[in-house]
Structure formats: structure tokens, C-alpha cells
CSV table of C-alpha atoms and ligand atoms in Angstrom, one decimal:
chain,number,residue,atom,x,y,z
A,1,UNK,CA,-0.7,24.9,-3.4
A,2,UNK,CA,-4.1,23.4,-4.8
A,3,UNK,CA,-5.9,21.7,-1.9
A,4,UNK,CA,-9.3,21.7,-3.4
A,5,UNK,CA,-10.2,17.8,-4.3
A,6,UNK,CA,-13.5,18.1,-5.2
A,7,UNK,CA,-12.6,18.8,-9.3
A,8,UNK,CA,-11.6,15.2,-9.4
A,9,UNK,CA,-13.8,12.4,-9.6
A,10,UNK,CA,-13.5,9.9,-6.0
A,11,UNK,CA,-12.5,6.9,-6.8
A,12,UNK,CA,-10.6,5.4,-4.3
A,13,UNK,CA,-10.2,6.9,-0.3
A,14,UNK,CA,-6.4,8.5,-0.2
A,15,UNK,CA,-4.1,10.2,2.1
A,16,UNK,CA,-4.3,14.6,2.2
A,17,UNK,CA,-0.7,14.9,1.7
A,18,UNK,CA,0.2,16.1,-2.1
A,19,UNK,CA,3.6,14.9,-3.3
A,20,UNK,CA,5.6,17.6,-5.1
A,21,UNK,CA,8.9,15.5,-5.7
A,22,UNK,CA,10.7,12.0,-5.7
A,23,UNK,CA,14.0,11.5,-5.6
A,24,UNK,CA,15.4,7.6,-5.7
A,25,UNK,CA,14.1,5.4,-2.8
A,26,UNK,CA,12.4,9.5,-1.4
A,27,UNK,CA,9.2,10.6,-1.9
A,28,UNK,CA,8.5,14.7,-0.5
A,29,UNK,CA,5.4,16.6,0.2
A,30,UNK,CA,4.4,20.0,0.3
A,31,UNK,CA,5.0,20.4,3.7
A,32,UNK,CA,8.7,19.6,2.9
A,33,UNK,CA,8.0,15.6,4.9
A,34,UNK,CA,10.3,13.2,3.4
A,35,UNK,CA,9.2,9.7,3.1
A,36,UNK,CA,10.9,6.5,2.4
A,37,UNK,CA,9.3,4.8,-0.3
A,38,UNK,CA,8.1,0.9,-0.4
A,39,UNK,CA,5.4,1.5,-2.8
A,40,UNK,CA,7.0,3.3,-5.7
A,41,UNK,CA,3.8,4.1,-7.8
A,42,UNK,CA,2.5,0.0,-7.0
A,43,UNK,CA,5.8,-1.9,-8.0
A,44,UNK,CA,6.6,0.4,-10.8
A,45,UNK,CA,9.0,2.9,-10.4
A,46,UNK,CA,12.0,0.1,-11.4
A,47,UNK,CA,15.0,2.6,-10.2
A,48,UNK,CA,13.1,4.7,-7.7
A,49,UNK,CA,11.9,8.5,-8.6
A,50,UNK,CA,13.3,10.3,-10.8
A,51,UNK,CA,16.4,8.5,-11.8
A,52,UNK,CA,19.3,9.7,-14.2
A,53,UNK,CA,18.7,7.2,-16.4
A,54,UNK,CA,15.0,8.1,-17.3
A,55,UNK,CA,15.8,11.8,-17.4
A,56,UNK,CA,18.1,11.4,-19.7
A,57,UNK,CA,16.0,8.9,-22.0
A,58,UNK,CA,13.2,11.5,-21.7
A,59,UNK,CA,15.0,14.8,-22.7
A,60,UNK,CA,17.1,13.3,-25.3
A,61,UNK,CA,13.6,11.8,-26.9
A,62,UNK,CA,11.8,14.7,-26.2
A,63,UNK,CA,14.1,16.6,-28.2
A,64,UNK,CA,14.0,14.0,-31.0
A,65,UNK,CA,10.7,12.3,-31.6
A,66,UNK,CA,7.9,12.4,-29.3
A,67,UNK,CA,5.2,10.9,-31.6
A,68,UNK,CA,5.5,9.7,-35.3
A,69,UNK,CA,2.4,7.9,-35.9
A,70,UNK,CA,1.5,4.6,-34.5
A,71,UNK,CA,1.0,3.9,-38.6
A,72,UNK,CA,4.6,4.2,-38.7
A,73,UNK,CA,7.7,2.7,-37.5
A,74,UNK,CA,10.4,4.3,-34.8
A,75,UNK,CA,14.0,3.4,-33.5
A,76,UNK,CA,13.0,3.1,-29.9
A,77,UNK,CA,10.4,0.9,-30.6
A,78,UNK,CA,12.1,-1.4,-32.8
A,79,UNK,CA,15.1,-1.5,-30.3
A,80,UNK,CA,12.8,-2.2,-27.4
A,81,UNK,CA,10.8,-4.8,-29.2
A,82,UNK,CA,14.6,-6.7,-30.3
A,83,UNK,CA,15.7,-6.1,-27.0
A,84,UNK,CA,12.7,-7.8,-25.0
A,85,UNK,CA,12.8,-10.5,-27.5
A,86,UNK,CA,16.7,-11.1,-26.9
A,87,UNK,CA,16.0,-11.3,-23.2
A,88,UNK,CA,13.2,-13.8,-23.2
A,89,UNK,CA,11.9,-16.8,-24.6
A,90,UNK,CA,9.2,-15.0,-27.4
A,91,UNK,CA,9.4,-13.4,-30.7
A,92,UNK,CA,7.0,-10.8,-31.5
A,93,UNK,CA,5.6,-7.6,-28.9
A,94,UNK,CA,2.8,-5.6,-28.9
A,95,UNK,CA,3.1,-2.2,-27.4
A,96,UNK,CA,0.4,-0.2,-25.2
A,97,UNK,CA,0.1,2.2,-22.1
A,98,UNK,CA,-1.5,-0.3,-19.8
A,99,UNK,CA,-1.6,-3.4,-17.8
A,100,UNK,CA,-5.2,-3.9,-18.4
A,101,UNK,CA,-4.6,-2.9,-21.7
A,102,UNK,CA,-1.9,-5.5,-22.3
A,103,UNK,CA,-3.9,-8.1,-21.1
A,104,UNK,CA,-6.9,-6.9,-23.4
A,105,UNK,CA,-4.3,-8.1,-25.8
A,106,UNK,CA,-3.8,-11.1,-25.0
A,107,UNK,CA,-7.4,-11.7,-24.6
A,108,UNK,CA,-8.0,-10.9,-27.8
A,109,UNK,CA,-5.4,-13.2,-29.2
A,110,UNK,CA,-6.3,-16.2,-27.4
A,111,UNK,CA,-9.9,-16.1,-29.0
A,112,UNK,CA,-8.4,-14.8,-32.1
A,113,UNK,CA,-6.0,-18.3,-32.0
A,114,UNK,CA,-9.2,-20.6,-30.9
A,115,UNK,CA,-11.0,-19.3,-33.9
A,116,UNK,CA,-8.3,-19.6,-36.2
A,117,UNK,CA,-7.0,-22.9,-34.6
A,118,UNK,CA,-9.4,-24.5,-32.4
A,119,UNK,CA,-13.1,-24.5,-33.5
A,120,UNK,CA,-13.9,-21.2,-32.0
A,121,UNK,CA,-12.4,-22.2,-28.6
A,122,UNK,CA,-12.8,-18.7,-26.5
A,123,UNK,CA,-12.9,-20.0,-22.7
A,124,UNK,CA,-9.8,-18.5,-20.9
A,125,UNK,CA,-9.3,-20.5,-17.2
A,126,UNK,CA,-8.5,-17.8,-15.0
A,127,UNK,CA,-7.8,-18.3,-10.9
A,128,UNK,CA,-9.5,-17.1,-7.5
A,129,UNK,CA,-8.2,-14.0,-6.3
A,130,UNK,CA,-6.2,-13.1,-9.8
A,131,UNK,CA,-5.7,-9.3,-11.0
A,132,UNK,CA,-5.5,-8.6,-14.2
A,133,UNK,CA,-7.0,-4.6,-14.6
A,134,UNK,CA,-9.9,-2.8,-14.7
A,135,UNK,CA,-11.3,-2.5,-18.2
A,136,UNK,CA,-14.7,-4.8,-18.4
A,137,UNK,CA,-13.1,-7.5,-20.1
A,138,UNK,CA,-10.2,-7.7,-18.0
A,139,UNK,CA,-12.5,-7.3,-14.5
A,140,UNK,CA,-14.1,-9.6,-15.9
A,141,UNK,CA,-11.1,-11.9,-16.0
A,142,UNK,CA,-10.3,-10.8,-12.3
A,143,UNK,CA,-10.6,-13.7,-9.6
A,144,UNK,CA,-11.2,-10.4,-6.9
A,145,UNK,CA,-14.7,-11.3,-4.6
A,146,UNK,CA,-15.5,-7.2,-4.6
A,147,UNK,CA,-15.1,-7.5,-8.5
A,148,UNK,CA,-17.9,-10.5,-8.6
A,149,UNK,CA,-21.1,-8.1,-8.8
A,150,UNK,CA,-20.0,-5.1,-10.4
A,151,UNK,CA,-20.8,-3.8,-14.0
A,152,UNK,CA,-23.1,-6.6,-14.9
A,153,UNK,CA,-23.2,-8.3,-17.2
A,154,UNK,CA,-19.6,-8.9,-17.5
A,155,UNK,CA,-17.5,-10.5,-20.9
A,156,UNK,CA,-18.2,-13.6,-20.6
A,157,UNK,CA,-15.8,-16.8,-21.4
A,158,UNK,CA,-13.9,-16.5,-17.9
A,159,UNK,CA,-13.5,-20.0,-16.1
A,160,UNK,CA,-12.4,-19.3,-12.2
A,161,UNK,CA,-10.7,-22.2,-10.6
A,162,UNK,CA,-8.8,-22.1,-6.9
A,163,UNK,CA,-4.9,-20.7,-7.4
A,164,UNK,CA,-2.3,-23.4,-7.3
A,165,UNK,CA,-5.1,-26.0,-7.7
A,166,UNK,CA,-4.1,-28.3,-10.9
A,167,UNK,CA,-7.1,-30.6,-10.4
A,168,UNK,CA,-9.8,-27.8,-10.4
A,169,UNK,CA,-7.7,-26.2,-13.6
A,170,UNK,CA,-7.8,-30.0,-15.1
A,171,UNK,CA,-12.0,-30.0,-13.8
A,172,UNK,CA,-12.7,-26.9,-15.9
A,173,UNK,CA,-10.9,-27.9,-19.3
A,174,UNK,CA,-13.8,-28.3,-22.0
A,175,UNK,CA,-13.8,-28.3,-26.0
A,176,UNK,CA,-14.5,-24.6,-25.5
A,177,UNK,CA,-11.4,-23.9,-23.9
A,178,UNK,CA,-8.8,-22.0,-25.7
A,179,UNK,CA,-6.2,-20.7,-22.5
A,180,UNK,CA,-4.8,-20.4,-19.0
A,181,UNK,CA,-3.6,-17.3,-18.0
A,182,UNK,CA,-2.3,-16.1,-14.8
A,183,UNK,CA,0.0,-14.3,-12.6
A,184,UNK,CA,3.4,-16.2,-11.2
A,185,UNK,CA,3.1,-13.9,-7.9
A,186,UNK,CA,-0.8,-13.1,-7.3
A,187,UNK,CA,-0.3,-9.5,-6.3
A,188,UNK,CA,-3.3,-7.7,-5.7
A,189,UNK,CA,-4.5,-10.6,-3.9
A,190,UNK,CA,-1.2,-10.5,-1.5
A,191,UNK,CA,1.5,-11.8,-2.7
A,192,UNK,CA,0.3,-15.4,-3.3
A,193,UNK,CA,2.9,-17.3,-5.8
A,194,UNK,CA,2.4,-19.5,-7.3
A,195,UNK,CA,3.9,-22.8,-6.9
A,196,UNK,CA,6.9,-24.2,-9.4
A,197,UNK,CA,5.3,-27.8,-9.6
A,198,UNK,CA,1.8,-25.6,-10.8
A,199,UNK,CA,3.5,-23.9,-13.3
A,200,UNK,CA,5.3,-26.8,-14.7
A,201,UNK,CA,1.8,-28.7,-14.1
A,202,UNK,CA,-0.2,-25.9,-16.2
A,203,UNK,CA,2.2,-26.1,-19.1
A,204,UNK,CA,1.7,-30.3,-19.3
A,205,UNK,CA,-1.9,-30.0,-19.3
A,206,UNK,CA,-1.6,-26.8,-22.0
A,207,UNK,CA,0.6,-29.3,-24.4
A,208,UNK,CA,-2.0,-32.1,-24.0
A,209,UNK,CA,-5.3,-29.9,-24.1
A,210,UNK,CA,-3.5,-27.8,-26.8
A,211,UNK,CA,-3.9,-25.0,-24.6
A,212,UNK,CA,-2.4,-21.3,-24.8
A,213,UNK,CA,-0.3,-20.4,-21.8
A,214,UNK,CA,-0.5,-16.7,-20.7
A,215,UNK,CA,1.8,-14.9,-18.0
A,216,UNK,CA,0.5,-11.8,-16.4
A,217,UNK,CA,3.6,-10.3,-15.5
A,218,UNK,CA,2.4,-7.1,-15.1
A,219,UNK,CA,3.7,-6.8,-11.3
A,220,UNK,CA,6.3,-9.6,-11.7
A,221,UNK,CA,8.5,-8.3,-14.8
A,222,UNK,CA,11.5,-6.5,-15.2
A,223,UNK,CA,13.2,-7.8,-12.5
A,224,UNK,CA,10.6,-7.2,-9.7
A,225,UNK,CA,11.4,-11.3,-8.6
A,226,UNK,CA,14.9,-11.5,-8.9
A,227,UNK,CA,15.1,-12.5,-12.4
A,228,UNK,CA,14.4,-10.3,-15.4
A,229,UNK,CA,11.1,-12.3,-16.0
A,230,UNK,CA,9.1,-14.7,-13.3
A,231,UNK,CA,8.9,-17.1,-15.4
A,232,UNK,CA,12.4,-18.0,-15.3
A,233,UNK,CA,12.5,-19.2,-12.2
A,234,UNK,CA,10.7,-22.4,-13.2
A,235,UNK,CA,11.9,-23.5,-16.5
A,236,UNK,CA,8.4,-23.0,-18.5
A,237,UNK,CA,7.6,-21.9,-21.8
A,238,UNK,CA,4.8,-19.7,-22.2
A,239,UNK,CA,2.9,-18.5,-25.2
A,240,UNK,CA,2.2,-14.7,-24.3
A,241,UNK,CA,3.8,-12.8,-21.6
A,242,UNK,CA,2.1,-9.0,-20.7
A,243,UNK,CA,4.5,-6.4,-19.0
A,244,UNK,CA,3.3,-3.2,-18.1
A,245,UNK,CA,4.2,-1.4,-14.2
A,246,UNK,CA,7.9,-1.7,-14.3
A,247,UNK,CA,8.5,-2.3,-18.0
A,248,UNK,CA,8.0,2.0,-17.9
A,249,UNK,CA,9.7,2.6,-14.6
A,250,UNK,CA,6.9,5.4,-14.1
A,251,UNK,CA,6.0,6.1,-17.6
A,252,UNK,CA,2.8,4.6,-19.1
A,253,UNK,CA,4.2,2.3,-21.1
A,254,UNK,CA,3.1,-2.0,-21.2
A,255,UNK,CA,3.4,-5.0,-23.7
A,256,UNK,CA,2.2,-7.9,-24.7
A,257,UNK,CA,5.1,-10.4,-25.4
A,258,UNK,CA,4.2,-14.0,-28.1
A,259,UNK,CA,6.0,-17.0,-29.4
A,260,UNK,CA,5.7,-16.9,-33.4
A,261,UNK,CA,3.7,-20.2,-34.1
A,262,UNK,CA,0.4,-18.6,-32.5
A,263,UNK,CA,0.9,-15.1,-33.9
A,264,UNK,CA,-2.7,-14.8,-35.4
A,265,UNK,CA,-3.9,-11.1,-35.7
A,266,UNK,CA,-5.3,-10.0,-39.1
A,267,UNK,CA,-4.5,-6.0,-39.9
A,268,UNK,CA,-7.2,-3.8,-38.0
A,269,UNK,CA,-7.2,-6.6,-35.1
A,270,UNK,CA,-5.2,-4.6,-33.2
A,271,UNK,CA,-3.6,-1.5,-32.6
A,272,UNK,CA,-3.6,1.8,-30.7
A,273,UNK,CA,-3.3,5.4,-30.9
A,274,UNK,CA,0.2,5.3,-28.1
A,275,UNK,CA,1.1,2.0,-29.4
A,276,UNK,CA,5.5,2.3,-30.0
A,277,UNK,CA,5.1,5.7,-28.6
A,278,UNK,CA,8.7,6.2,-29.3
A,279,UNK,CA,9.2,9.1,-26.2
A,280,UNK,CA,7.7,5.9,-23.9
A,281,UNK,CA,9.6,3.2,-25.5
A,282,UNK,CA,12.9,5.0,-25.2
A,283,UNK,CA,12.1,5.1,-21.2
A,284,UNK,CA,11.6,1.4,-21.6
A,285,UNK,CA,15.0,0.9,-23.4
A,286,UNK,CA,16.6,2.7,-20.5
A,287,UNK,CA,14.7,0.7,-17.8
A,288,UNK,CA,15.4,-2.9,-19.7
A,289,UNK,CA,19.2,-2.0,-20.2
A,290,UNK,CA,19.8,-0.8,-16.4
A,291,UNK,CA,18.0,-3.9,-15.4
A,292,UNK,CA,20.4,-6.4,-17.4
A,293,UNK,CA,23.5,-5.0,-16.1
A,294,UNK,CA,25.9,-7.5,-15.5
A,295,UNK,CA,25.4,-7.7,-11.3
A,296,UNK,CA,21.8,-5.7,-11.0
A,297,UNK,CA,19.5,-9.0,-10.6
A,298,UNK,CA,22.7,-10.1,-7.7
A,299,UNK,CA,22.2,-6.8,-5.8
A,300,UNK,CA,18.2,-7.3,-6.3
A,301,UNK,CA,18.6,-10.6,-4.9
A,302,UNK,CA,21.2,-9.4,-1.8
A,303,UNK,CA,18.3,-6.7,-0.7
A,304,UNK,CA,15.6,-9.2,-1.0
A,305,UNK,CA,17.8,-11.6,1.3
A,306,UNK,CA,18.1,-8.9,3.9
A,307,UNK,CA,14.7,-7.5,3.6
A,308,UNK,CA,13.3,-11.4,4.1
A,309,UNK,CA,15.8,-12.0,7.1
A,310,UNK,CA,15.0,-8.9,8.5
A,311,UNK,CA,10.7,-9.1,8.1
A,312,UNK,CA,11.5,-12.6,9.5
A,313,UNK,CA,13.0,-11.3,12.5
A,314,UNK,CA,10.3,-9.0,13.1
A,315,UNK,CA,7.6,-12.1,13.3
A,316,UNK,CA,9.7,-13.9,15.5
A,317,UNK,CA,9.8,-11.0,17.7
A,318,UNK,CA,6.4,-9.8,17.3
A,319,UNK,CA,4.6,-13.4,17.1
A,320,UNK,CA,3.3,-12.7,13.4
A,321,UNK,CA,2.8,-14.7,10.3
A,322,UNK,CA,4.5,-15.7,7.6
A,323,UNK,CA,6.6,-13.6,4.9
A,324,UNK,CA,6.1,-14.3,1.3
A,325,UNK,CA,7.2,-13.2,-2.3
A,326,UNK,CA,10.1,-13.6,-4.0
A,327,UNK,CA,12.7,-10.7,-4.5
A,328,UNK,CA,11.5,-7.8,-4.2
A,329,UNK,CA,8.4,-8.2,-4.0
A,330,UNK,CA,7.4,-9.2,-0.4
A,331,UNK,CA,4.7,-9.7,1.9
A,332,UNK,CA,4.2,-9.8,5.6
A,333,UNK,CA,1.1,-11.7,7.3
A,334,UNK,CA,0.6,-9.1,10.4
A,335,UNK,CA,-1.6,-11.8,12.5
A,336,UNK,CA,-3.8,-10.0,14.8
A,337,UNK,CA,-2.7,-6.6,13.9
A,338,UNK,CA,-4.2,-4.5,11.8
A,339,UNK,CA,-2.4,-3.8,8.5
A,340,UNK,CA,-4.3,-0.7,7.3
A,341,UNK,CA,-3.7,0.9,10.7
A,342,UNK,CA,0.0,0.2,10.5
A,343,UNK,CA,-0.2,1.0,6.7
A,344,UNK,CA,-1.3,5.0,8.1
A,345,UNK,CA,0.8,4.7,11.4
A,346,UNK,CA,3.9,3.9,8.9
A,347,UNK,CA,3.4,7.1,6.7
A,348,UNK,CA,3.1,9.2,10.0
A,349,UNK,CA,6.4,8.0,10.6
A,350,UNK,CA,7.8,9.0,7.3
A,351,UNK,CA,7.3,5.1,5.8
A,352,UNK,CA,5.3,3.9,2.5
A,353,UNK,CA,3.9,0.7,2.8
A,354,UNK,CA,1.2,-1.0,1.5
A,355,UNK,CA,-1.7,-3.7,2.8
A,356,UNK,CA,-3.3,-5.5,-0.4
A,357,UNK,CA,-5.2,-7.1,2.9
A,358,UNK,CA,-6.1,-6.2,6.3
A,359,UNK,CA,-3.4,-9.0,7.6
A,360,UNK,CA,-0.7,-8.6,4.8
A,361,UNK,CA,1.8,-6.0,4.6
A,362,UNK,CA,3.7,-5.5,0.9
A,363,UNK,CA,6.7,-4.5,0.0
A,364,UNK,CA,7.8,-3.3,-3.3
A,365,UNK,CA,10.9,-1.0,-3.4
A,366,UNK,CA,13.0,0.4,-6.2
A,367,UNK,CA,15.0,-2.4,-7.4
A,368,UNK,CA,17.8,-0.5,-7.1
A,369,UNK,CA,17.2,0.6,-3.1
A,370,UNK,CA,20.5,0.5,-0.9
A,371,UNK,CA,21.6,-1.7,2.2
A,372,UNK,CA,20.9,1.1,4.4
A,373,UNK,CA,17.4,1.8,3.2
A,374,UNK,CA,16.4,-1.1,3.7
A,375,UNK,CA,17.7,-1.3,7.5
A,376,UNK,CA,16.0,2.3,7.7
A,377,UNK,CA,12.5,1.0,6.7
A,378,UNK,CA,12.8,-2.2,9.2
A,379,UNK,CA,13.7,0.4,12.0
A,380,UNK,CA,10.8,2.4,11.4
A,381,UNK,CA,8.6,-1.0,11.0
A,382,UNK,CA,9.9,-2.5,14.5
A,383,UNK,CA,8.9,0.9,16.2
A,384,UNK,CA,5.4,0.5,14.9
A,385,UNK,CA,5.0,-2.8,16.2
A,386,UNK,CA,6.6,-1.9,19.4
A,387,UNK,CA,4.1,0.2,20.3
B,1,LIG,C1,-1.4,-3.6,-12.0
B,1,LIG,C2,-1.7,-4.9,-12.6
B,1,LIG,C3,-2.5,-4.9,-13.8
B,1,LIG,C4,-3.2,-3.7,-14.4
B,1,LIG,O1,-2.3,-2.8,-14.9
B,1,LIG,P1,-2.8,-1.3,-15.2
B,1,LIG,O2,-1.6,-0.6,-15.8
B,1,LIG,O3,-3.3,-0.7,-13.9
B,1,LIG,O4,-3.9,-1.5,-16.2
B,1,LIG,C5,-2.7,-6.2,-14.4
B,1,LIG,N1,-2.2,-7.3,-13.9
B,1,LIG,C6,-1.4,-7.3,-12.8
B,1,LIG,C7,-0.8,-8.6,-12.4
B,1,LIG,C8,-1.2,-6.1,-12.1
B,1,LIG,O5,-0.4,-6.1,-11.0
């Protein structure tokens, strides 16, 4: 086995262990350590590691059509694009490989709409502690403090006002403005939602101001919250959606979702070289379809119940903070204790967690993880604490 680092460039501080196979709600290293996982590649592996579904979707596709041209049409593209469009409130998609990249999308149309539409409107309200990737423009968009100084200067056109603050969003509306875009569930930022009278408060103001209304569900989508999109929960309407993370299930694979009355791009606006990939797309297909099988979203919704009653019980008994999130996609304030040292302490003990914060645990298991699972991670959880 390879344990010489150095040929990669550092980027982030991670854990020695190197993973050599996953296997549903089972991540395994080298040293043949199983570990139960509540990360899943950041909220993205939709049906855990490796599952049937996916394997089949690949192989078959593989042995098919990996790449046509993205100058050309596919089948899986076309069915995923009809499919999203079925299951949601917009008409048109744009395919790419990334969140970030999605997003970059959506950026682009905004200003593309305020110049069509709206005088050369380009200002894009974004929110305090937001994530929306790591390209410049899309840092740029981030609300992240560590994000505030780096790789100056940055894109400008980026209005940051305090999350789940419609006053301050109201404040920073000028002639210049051309969208509001963030996430339902902040994320990154540790799983802050957002609140329903804010959303349906954000789409009043974007009817008056004639405003475009954009949903980073990036982290949200596909299910993560309970329903297939975030934004159902709360009865808005959108312009533009972005999906990336689970949309692929593991594979790079994102989107940016639009209503038809601003769909604005000229040819040569926008493309990409892995745009409608079809070998990604039919993974895609494979995750959407599992996803809106008639009783998934109940069984998403029964684990998020007893992973919420069961992080509950531990803050009752250990005297810590609040739990958050909706779904399955949950966070625990730790208090006084340490969530990066727990975050190690955990995988010691054969448990992936994550802390966006040092004070918030998160949780984001396949969707598709079992009763028992989920009583094995609390177990481990409550022996960490008891210590
Ligand atoms: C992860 C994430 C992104 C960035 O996605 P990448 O695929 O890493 O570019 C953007 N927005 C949100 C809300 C995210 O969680």
C-alpha cells in the first residue's frame, strides 16, 4: 500500500487511514477497520457506498456510451433533465460536475437576466455564513469569515446580509440588484435553516423588487431533508435551483435547475466539456428514481425521527445544546465539549462524524441507512460522552 503523501498537494489537515472499500452505511481501511459512516463523501453518497443501483447504472453505461460530445445530445441526459423537471417546479437544466460549478451557473444567469431584463442589474444578496464553493466567483459569493481575506480582489457584486434577517435583505435591495440566492439549510456554516416565514418573506420582496430567487441546494437536494427538494417544505417558487452532492450519489455530477420565463443564455454563454456526460447522468437517473420510490422519503423521514429523538436524549443526559436540521441532515450543539476532539475520538471508535464547528456535530447518513445503524452510531456516541 502507498503511504507516501507528499506527491499530493496539502490542502486540507486529514486522518492517516487510507480507505480501500465502502459498502452501504461501511466505510474499510487498509488495516481491514470498519467504520460506520455519518459522512458519506459530505452528504453525498445518497444510498451509501457502493450500492446496486449505481453499479448497475455504471457498467451498463460504460458498456454503452461513456462520452458522445457535450455538442451533442444523449438518452441519459435527456431522461435526467425530463425527469428533474417532472419532479420539481422548473423547466429547463443545465448539467455540470460541480457544486461550485452549478452555482457559477446561476451566477452567470442572474447577471445575464439583469442585463437582458433589468438595466444591467448584477448585485446578487447573498447571507452571513452561506457556502456556495470554492471557485473565485463562488468564494466570493460565500458568507464564510476565513473566506473574507483570501484571493483578493474577489468578483465583485456580492451583497452579505445576516441569515434569516428579512429587514437587512430589504436594507441592501438597490436599482443594481438583480438576485437573492441562498441555501434552505446553511451547511457548511452548521446546519443553520432557514426559517419558513424567511423564505416565504424572500419570495414577496423578489415579486415586488422583481428579483431572481436562487436555491443552493447543493447539500439539501435529492432527498437529504425529507423531501425530494428543500424547497418544498415551504410552499415557494424559485427561479433557479442548483443540485450537485447527492444529485450523483458519489459520482461528479451537479445541475442547475430554471423556470422558462428567465431562461436568457445566448449560444457560447454556457457550456462545458462533461456537461450531459451521459455515463454521469445515467448514475443520476438511478439516484433520482431510487429516491422517488413510492415510501423512500417515509423511511427518510422515520430515521430522521429516531436519529433526532435519540441526539435529543443524549443532551438531556449529557446537559448539551440544541439539535438542528431537518431529515437527514442533522446537527448537534456539543456545549462545552469539544467537537473536533469527539469528531477523532468517534473514528477511533469505528464512527464518521463530522464538526462544521468546534460546538456542532453533523450528521449526514445514506438516506437509505437502517433502524439498527442508526441505534449503533448513538451507542458509540453515548460512550464518547460518557467518558
Ligand atoms: C458542497 C457545497 C457546494 C460546493 O459544491 P462542490 O461540488 O464542492 O463544488 C456549494 N453549495 C453548497 C450548499 C454545498 O454544500
Amino acid at each position: 500500500m502507498h503511504r507516501d503523501f507528499a506527491a499530493l498537494i496539502p490542502v486540507a489537515k486529514k486522518p492517516k487511514q487510507l480507505f480501500v472499500k465502502g459498502q452501504g452505511s461501511y466505510l474499510f481501511d487498509s488495516q481491514g477497520q470498519s467504520y460506520l459512516d455519518l459522512i458519506q463523501g459530505w452528504a453525498v453518497n445518497t444510498l451509501g457506498h457502493c450500492p446496486a443501483v449505481m453499479q448497475q447504472a455504471l457498467a451498463e453505461q460504460a458498456a454503452t456510451l461513456v462520452n458522445a460530445s457535450p455538442g451533442f445530445y444523449n438518452e441519459p441526459l435527456l431522461k435526467l433533465a425530463n425527469t428533474l423537471v417532472a419532479h420539481s417546479v422548473f423547466d429547463q437544466v443545465f448539467f455540470a460536475s460541480s457544486g461550485a460549478e452549478a452555482n457559477e451557473g446561476a451566477i452567470k444567469l442572474a447577471r445575464r437576466w439583469g442585463e437582458k431584463h433589468k438595466k444591467g442589474a448584477f448585485k446578487i444578496i447573498t447571507f452571513e455564513g452561506g457556502f456556495h464553493g470554492r471557485t473565485l466567483a463562488t468564494m466570493s459569493a460565500c458568507g464564510k469569515p476565513a473566506f473574507e481575506k483570501l484571493f483578493e480582489p474577489k468578483v465583485p457584486g456580492f451583497i452579505k446580509v445576516p441569515f434569516n434577517d428579512l429587514a437587512a435583505v430589504k436594507a441592501a435591495i438597490d436599482d443594481a440588484t438583480v438576485a437573492v440566492m441562498l441555501e434552505p439549510i446553511q451547511g457548511e456554516a452548521g446546519v443553520i435553516p432557514a426559517t419558513a416565514a424567511f423564505l416565504r418573506g424572500l419570495q414577496q420582496l423578489c415579486e415586488a423588487n422583481n428579483l431572481l430567487l436562487i436555491v443552493d441546494e447543493v447539500q439539501t437536494g435529492i432527498g437529504r431533508t425529507g423531501k425530494l427538494f428543500a424547497y418544498q417544505h415551504h410552499g415557494i417558487k424559485p427561479h433557479i435551483m442548483t443540485l450537485a452532492k447527492g444529485l450523483g450519489g458519489g459520482v461528479p455530477l451537479s445541475a442547475m435547475l430554471i423556470d422558462k420565463t428567465i431562461s436568457c443564455f445566448e449560444y457560447g454563454d454556457q457550456g462545458g466539456t462533461f456537461s450531459g456526460n451521459p455515463l454521469m447522468c445515467a448514475v443520476g437517473l438511478a439516484m433520482l428514481n431510487a429516491v422517488t420510490a413510492p415510501g423512500f422519503l417515509d423511511e427518510v423521514n422515520e430515521r430522521s425521527r429516531q436519529l433526532w429523538a435519540g441526539l435529543e436524549a443524549l443532551s438531556q443526559k449529557y446537559g448539551l445544546g440544541e439539535v438542528r436540521g431537518q431529515g437527514l441532515l442533522l446537527a448537534l450543539n456539543t456545549g462545552e465539549v469539544n467537537a473536533n476532539v469527539l469528531v477523532e475520538k468517534a473514528m477511533a471508535a469505528g464512527l464518521l462524524i463530522n464538526a462544521p464547528r468546534p460546538n456542532t456535530l453533523r450528521f449526514m447518513p445514506a438516506l437509505n441507512i437502517s433502524e439498527a445503524q442508526i441505534a449503533e452510531a448513538l451507542a458509540i456516541l453515548d460512550g464518547l460522552f460518557h467518558q
